[in-house]
Every structure is written in C-alpha cells, then in structure tokens.
PDB file of C-alpha atoms in Angstrom:
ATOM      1  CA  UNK A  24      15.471 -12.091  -8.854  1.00  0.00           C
ATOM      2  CA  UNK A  25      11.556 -14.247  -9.375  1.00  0.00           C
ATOM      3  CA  UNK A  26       9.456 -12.136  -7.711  1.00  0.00           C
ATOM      4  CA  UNK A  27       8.191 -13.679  -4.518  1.00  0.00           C
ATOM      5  CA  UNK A  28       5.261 -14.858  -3.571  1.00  0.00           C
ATOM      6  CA  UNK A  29       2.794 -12.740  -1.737  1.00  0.00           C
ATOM      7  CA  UNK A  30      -0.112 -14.374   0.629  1.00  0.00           C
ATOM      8  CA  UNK A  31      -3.002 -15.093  -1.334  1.00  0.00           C
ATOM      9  CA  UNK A  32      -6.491 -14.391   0.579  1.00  0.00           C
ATOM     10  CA  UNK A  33      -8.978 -16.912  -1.494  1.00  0.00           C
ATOM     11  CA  UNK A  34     -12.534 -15.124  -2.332  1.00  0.00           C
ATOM     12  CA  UNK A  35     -14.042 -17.341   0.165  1.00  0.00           C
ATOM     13  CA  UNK A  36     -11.953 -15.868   2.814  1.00  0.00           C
ATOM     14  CA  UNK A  37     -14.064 -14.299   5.661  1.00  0.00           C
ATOM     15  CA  UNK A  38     -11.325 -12.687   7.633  1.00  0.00           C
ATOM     16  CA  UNK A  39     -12.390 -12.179  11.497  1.00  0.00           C
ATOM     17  CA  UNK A  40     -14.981 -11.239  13.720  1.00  0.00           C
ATOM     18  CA  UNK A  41     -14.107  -7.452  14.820  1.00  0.00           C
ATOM     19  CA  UNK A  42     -15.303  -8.637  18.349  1.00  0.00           C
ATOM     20  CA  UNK A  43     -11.600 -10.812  18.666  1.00  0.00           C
ATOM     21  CA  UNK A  44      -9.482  -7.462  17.675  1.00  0.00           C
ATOM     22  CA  UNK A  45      -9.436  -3.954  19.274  1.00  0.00           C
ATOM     23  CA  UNK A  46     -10.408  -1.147  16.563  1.00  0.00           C
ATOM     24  CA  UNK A  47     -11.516   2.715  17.725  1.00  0.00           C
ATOM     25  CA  UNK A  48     -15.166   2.573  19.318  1.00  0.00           C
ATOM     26  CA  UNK A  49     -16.195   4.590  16.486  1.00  0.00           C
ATOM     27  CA  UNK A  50     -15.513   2.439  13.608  1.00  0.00           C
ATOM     28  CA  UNK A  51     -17.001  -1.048  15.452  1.00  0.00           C
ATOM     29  CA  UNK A  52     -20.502  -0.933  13.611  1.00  0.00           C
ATOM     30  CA  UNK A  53     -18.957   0.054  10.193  1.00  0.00           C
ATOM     31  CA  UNK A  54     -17.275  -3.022   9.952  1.00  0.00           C
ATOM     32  CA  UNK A  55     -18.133  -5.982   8.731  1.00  0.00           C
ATOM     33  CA  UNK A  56     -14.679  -7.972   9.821  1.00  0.00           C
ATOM     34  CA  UNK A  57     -11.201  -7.957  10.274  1.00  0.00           C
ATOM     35  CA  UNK A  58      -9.446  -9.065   6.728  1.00  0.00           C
ATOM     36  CA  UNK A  59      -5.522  -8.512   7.500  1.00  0.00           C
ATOM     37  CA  UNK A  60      -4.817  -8.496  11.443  1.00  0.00           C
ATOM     38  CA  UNK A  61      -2.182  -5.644  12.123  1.00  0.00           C
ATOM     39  CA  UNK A  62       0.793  -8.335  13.510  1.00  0.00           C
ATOM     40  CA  UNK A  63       0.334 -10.333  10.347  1.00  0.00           C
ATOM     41  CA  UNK A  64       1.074  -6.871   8.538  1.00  0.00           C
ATOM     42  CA  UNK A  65       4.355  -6.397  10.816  1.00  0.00           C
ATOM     43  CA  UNK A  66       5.490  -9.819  10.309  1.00  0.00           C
ATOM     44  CA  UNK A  67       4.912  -9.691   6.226  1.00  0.00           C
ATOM     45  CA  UNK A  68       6.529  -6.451   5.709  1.00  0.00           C
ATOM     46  CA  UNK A  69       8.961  -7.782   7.782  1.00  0.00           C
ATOM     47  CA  UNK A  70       9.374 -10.383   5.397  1.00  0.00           C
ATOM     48  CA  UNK A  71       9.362  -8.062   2.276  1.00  0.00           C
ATOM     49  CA  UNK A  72      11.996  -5.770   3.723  1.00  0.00           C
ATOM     50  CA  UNK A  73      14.622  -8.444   3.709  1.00  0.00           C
ATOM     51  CA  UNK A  74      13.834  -8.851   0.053  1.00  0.00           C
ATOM     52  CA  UNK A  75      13.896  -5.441  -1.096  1.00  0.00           C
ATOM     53  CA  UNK A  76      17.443  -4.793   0.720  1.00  0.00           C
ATOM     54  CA  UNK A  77      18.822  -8.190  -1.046  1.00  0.00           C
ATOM     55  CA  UNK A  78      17.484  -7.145  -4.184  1.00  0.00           C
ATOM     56  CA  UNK A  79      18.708  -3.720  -4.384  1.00  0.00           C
ATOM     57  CA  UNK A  80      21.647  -4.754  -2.873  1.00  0.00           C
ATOM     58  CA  UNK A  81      24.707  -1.656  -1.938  1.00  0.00           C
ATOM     59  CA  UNK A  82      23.773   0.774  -4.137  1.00  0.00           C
ATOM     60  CA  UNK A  83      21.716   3.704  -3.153  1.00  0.00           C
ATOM     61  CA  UNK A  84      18.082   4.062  -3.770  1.00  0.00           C
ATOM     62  CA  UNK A  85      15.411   6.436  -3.888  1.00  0.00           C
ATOM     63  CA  UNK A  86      12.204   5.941  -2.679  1.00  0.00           C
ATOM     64  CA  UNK A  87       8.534   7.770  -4.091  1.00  0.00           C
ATOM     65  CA  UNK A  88       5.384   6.999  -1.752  1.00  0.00           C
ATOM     66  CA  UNK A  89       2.173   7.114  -3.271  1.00  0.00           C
ATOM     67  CA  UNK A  90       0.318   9.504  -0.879  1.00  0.00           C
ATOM     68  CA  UNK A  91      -2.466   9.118   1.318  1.00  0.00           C
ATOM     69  CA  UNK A  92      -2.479   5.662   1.483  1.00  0.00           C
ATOM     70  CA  UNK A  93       0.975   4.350   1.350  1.00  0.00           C
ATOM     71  CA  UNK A  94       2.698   6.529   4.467  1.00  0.00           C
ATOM     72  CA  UNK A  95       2.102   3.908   6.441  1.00  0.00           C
ATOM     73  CA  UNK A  96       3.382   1.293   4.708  1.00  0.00           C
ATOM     74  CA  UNK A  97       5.967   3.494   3.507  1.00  0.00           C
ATOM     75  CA  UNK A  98       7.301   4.095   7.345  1.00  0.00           C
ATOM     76  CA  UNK A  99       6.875   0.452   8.410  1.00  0.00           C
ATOM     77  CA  UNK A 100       8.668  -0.517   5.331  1.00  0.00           C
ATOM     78  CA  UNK A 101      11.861   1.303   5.601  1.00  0.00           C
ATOM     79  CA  UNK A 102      12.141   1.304   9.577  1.00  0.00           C
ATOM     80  CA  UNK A 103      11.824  -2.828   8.844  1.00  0.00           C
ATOM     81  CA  UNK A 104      14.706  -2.229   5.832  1.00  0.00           C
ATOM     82  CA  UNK A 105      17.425   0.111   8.185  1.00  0.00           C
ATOM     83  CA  UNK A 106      16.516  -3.151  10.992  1.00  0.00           C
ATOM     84  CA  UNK A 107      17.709  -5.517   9.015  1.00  0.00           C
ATOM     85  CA  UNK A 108      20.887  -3.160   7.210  1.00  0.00           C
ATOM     86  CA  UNK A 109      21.458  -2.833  10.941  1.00  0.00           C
ATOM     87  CA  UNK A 110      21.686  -6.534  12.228  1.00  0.00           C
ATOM     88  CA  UNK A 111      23.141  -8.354   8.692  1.00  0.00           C
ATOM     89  CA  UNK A 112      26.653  -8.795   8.172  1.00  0.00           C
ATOM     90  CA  UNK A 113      25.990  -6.280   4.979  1.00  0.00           C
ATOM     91  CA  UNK A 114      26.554  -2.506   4.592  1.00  0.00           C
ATOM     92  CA  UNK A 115      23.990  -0.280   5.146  1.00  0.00           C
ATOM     93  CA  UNK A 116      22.891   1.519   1.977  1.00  0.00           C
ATOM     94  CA  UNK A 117      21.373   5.278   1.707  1.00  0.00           C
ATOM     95  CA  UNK A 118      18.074   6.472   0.471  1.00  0.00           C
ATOM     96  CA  UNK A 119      15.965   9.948   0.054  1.00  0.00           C
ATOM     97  CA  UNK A 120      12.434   9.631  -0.118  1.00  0.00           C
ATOM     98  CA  UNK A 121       9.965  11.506  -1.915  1.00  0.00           C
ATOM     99  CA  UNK A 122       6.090  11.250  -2.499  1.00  0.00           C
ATOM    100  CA  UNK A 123       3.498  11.865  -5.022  1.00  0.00           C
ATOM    101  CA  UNK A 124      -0.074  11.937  -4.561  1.00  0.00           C
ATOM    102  CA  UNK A 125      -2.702  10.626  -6.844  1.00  0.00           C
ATOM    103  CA  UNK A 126      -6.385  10.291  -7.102  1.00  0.00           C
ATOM    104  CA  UNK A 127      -8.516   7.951  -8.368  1.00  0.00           C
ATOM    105  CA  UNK A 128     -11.451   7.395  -6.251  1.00  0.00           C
ATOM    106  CA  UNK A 129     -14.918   9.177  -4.868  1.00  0.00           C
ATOM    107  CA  UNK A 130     -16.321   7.416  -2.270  1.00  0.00           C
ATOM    108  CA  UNK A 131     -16.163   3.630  -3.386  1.00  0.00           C
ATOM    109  CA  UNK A 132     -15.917   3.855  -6.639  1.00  0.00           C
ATOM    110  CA  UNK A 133     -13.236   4.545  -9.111  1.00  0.00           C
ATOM    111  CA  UNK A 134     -13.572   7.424 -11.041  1.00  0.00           C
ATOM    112  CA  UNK A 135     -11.514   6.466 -14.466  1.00  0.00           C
ATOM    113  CA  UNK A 136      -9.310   8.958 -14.420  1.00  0.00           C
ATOM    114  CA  UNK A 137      -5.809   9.531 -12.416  1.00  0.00           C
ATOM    115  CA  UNK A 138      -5.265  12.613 -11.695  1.00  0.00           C
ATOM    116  CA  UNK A 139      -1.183  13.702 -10.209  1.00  0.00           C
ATOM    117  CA  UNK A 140      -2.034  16.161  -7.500  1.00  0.00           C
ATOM    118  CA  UNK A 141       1.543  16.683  -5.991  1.00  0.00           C
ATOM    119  CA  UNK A 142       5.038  15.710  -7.828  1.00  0.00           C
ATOM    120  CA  UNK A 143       7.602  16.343  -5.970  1.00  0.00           C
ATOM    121  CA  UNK A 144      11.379  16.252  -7.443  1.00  0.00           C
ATOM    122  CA  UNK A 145      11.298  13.927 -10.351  1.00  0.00           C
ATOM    123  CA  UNK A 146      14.524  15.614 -11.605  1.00  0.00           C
ATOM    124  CA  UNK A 147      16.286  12.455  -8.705  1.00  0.00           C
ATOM    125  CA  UNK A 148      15.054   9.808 -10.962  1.00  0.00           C
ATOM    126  CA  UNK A 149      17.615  10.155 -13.686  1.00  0.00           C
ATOM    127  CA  UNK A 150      19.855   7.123 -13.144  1.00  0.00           C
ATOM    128  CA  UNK A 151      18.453   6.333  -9.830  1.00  0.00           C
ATOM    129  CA  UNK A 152      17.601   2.802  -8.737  1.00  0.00           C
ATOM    130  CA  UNK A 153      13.792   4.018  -6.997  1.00  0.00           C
ATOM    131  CA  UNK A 154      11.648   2.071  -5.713  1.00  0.00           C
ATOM    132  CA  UNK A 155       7.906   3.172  -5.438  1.00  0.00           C
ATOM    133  CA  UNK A 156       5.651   2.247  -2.504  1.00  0.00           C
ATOM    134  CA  UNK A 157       1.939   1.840  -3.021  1.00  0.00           C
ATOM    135  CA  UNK A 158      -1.173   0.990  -0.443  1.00  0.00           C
ATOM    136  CA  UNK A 159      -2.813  -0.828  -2.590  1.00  0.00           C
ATOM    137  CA  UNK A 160      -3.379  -2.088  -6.729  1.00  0.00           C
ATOM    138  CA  UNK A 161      -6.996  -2.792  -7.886  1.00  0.00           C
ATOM    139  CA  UNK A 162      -6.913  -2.742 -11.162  1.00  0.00           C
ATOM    140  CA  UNK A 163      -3.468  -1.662 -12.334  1.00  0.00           C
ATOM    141  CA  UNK A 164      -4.196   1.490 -14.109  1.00  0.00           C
ATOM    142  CA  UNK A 165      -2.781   4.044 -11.722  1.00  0.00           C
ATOM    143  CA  UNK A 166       0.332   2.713 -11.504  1.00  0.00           C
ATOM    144  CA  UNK A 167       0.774   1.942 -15.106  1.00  0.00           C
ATOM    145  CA  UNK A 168       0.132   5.587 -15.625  1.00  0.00           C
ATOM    146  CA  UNK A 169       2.785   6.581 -12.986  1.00  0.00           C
ATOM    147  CA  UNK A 170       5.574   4.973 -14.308  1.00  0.00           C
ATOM    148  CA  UNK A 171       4.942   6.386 -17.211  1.00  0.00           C
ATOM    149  CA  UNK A 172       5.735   9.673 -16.038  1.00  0.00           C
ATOM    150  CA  UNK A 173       8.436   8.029 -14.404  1.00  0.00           C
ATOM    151  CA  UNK A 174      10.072   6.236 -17.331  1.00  0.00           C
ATOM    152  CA  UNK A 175      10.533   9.788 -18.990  1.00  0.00           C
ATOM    153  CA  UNK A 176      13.444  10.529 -16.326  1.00  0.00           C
ATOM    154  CA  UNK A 177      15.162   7.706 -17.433  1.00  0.00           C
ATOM    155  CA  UNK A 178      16.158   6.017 -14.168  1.00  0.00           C
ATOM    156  CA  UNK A 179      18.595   3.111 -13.717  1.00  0.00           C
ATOM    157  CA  UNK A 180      15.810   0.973 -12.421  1.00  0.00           C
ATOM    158  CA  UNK A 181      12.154   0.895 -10.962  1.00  0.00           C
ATOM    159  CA  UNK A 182      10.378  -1.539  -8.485  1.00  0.00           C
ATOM    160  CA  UNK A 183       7.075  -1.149  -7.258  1.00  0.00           C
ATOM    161  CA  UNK A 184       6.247  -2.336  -3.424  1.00  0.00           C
ATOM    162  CA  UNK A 185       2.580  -2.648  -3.223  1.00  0.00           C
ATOM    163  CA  UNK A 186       1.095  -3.905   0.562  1.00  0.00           C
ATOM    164  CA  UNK A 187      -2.028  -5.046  -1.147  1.00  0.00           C
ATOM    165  CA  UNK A 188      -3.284  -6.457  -4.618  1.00  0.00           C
ATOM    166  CA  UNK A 189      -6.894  -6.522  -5.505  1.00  0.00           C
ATOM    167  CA  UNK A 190      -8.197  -9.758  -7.524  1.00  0.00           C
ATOM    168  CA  UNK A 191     -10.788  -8.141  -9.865  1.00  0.00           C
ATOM    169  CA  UNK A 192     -11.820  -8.406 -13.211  1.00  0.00           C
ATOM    170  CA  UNK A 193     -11.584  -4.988 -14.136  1.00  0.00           C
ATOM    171  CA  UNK A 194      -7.765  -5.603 -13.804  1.00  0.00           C
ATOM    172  CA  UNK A 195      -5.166  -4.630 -16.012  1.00  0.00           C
ATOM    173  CA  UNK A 196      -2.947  -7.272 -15.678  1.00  0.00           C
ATOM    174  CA  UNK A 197      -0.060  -5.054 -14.194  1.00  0.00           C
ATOM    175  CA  UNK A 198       2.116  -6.966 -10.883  1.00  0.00           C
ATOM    176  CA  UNK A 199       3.938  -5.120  -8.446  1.00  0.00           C
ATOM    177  CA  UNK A 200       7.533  -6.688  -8.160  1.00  0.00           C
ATOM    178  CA  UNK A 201       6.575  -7.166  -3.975  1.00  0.00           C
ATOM    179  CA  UNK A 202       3.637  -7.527  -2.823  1.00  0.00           C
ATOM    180  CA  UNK A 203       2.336  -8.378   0.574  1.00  0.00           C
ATOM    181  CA  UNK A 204      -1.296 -10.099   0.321  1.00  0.00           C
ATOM    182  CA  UNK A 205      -3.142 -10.931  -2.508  1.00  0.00           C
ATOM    183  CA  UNK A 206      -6.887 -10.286  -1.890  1.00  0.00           C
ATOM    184  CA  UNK A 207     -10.619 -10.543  -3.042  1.00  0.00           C
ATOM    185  CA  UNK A 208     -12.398  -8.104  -4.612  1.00  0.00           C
ATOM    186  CA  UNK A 209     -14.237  -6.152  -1.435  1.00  0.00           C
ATOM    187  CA  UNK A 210     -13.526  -2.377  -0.504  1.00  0.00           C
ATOM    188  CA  UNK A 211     -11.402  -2.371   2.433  1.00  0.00           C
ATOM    189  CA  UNK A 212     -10.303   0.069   4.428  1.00  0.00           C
ATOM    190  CA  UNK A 213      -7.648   0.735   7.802  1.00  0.00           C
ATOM    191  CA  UNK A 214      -3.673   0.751   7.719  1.00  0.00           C
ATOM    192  CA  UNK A 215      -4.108   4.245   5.994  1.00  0.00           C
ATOM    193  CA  UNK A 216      -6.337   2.821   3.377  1.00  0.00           C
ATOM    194  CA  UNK A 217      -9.270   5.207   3.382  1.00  0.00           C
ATOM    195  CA  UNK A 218     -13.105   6.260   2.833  1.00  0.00           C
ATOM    196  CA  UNK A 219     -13.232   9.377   2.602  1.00  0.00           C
ATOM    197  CA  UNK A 220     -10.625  10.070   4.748  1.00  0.00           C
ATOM    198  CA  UNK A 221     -12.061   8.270   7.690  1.00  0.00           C
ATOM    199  CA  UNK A 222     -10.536   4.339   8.858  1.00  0.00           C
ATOM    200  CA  UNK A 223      -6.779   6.133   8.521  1.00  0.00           C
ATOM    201  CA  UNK A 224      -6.430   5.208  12.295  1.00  0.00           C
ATOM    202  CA  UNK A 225      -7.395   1.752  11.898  1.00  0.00           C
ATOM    203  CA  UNK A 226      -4.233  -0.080  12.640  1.00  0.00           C
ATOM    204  CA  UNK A 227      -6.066  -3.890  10.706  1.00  0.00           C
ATOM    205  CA  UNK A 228      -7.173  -4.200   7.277  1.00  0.00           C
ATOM    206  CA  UNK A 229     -10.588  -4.346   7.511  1.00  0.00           C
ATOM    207  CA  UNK A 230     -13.853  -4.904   5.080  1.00  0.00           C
ATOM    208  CA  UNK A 231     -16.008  -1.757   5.284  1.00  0.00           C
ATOM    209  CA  UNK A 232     -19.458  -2.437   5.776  1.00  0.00           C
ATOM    210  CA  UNK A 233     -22.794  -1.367   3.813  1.00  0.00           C
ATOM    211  CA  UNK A 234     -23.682   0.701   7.414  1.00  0.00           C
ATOM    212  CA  UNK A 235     -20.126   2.095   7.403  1.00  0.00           C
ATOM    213  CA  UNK A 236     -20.073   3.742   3.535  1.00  0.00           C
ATOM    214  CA  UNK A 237     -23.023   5.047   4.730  1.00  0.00           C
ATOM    215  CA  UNK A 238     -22.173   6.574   7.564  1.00  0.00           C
ATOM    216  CA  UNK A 239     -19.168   8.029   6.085  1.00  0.00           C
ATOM    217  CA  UNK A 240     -20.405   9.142   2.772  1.00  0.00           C
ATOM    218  CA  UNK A 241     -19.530  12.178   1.688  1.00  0.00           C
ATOM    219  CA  UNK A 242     -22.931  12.989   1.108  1.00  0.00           C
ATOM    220  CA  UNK A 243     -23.235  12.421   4.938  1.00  0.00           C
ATOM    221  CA  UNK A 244     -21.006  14.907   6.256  1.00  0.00           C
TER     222      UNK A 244
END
C-alpha cells in the first residue's frame, strides 16, 4: 500500500491566535499561536487509524512507543484502531505494546547524539509485524538509528506512525510510512510534545514563543 498523504502545513502558515482556543492559564503568554487545533488531531488520527488496521490487516501486531512524547498519540491511536475493529465488518486483531525512550534534545536544540534510555523486550520483535509510534520526526536521525536496533531482531515487518514531520534542511531524508501533518520548521510544543517537560498538558499543537523558552529554560528553574 502508497503511503498516504499527510496534511501539509506550508511555511507561511500562521496557525491561530491562542485567544480563539482554551490552553492552561499558565502557558497563555508562552505562546505565540495555535499550529494544530486538538479536534483536527482527533479527526486525523482518526483518519490514520483506519489505514493502519487495513494495512496490517488480521494478523497480530506489536506496537513500540517512542516515550515521552508519543503516549499520547500512542493512546489516541489505538483507542481510534479497536473503534474502528469494533464497528467494521472485519475481525478484530490483537496487539501488546511496548515502549522505548530516547533522547535527543536539551532545551531547543538537538544535541547530535541519540541516546536509548529504556528498551524494553526487544526479544517480541522476532517475526513480529510492529509498528512504532513516534511524536514527532525533525530530521530523521533518531529513528533511522532505532530501527537499526530494531532490524537486528529480525521482525516480519516494521511501520513507523509519526503524528508530526518537521520540514527542515537538516533532514535526513527518512519518511514515516503514516504521518499526520507535515509542518514548518518552528519548535512546537503541546499534545505531549515538550520543553523541558513543561506544555505536556497542552491538549493543541502549539508554536512556543521566544518569552516561553525563556520562561521554561532549564537554566530558569
């Protein structure tokens, strides 16, 4: 199966006042709008659900969530894939989930290196159809470094959900096989995307503001 299309945000794209959307009082002046409304995000991983569970079809799967980022999108995702197992004419099809966490990032900036902080039972891969969930791709090179470790377990398949895809230069050229929104090259944070652990309870995608990395620096708290 082509892998669909996603929603492309063009670089011109100013998203939305934050005045038109409610976010926590806290966050209002370290934003500088609303990029992704959180009922678009419903509606698309709606959308993206249906694909995955045509795609993979009857046969079992096995899910690995990139950790912090991608829980969220990780339990919107598969409550949207048992809804539609549930109300198709199809079987409904099993899956275990597991997560790993990486790190790649100190405040806004990437550091260069990944490093695997928790692995949890690769030994499932081995002829497994799995299908990894990520927040977001910016340039590619996380990813591409975990399925390398994941190739080495030799499972059936792998297909990589991503919510979000950064458009930046520094990209390595790798594509998810779904991907929600394709987007300019701004740090965003909300729907579990961080900074510095703060913005996890922001329910939109948002564009952080110069006041707001500030604010919630690390060197500021």
């Amino acid at each position: 199966m082509t892998r669909k299309s996603c929603i492309v945000l063009p670089d011109d794209y100013k998203g939305y006042d934050v005045d038109y959307f409610c976010v926590p009082h806290h966050y209002e002046d370290s934003l500088d709008s609303i990029l992704i409304p959180s009922g678009l995000i419903q509606d698309r991983i709606e959308q993206l659900a249906r694909d995955i569970a045509v795609e993979l079809g009857k046969e079992p799967f096995a899910v690995l969530c990139v950790l912090k980022g991608g829980y969220k999108f990780l339990a919107d995702l598969l409550e949207k894939i048992k809804q539609y197992y549930r109300f198709s004419s199809e079987n409904s099809v099993p899956f275990s989930v597991y997560f790993i966490r990486l790190q790649n990032y100190e405040d806004n900036h990437s550091t260069g290196k990944v490093k695997v902080m928790r692995v949890d039972g690769l030994s499932f891969l081995q002829n497994k159809n799995v299908l990894v969930v990520e927040d977001i791709v910016d340039t590619g090179k996380t990813m591409q470094v975990l399925l390398e470790i994941l190739e080495k377990k030799q499972p059936k398949s792998i297909k990589v959900a991503s919510l979000l895809v950064k458009r930046t230069s520094s990209s390595s050229g790798f594509q998810p096989d779904y991907v929600g929104f394709e987007i300019p090259d701004r740090f965003i944070v909300g729907y579990a995307l961080d900074y510095n652990e703060y913005f996890r309870d922001l329910n939109h995608v948002c564009v952080i503001s110069e006041h707001g990395k500030q604010k919630y620096s690390n060197h500021s708290n």
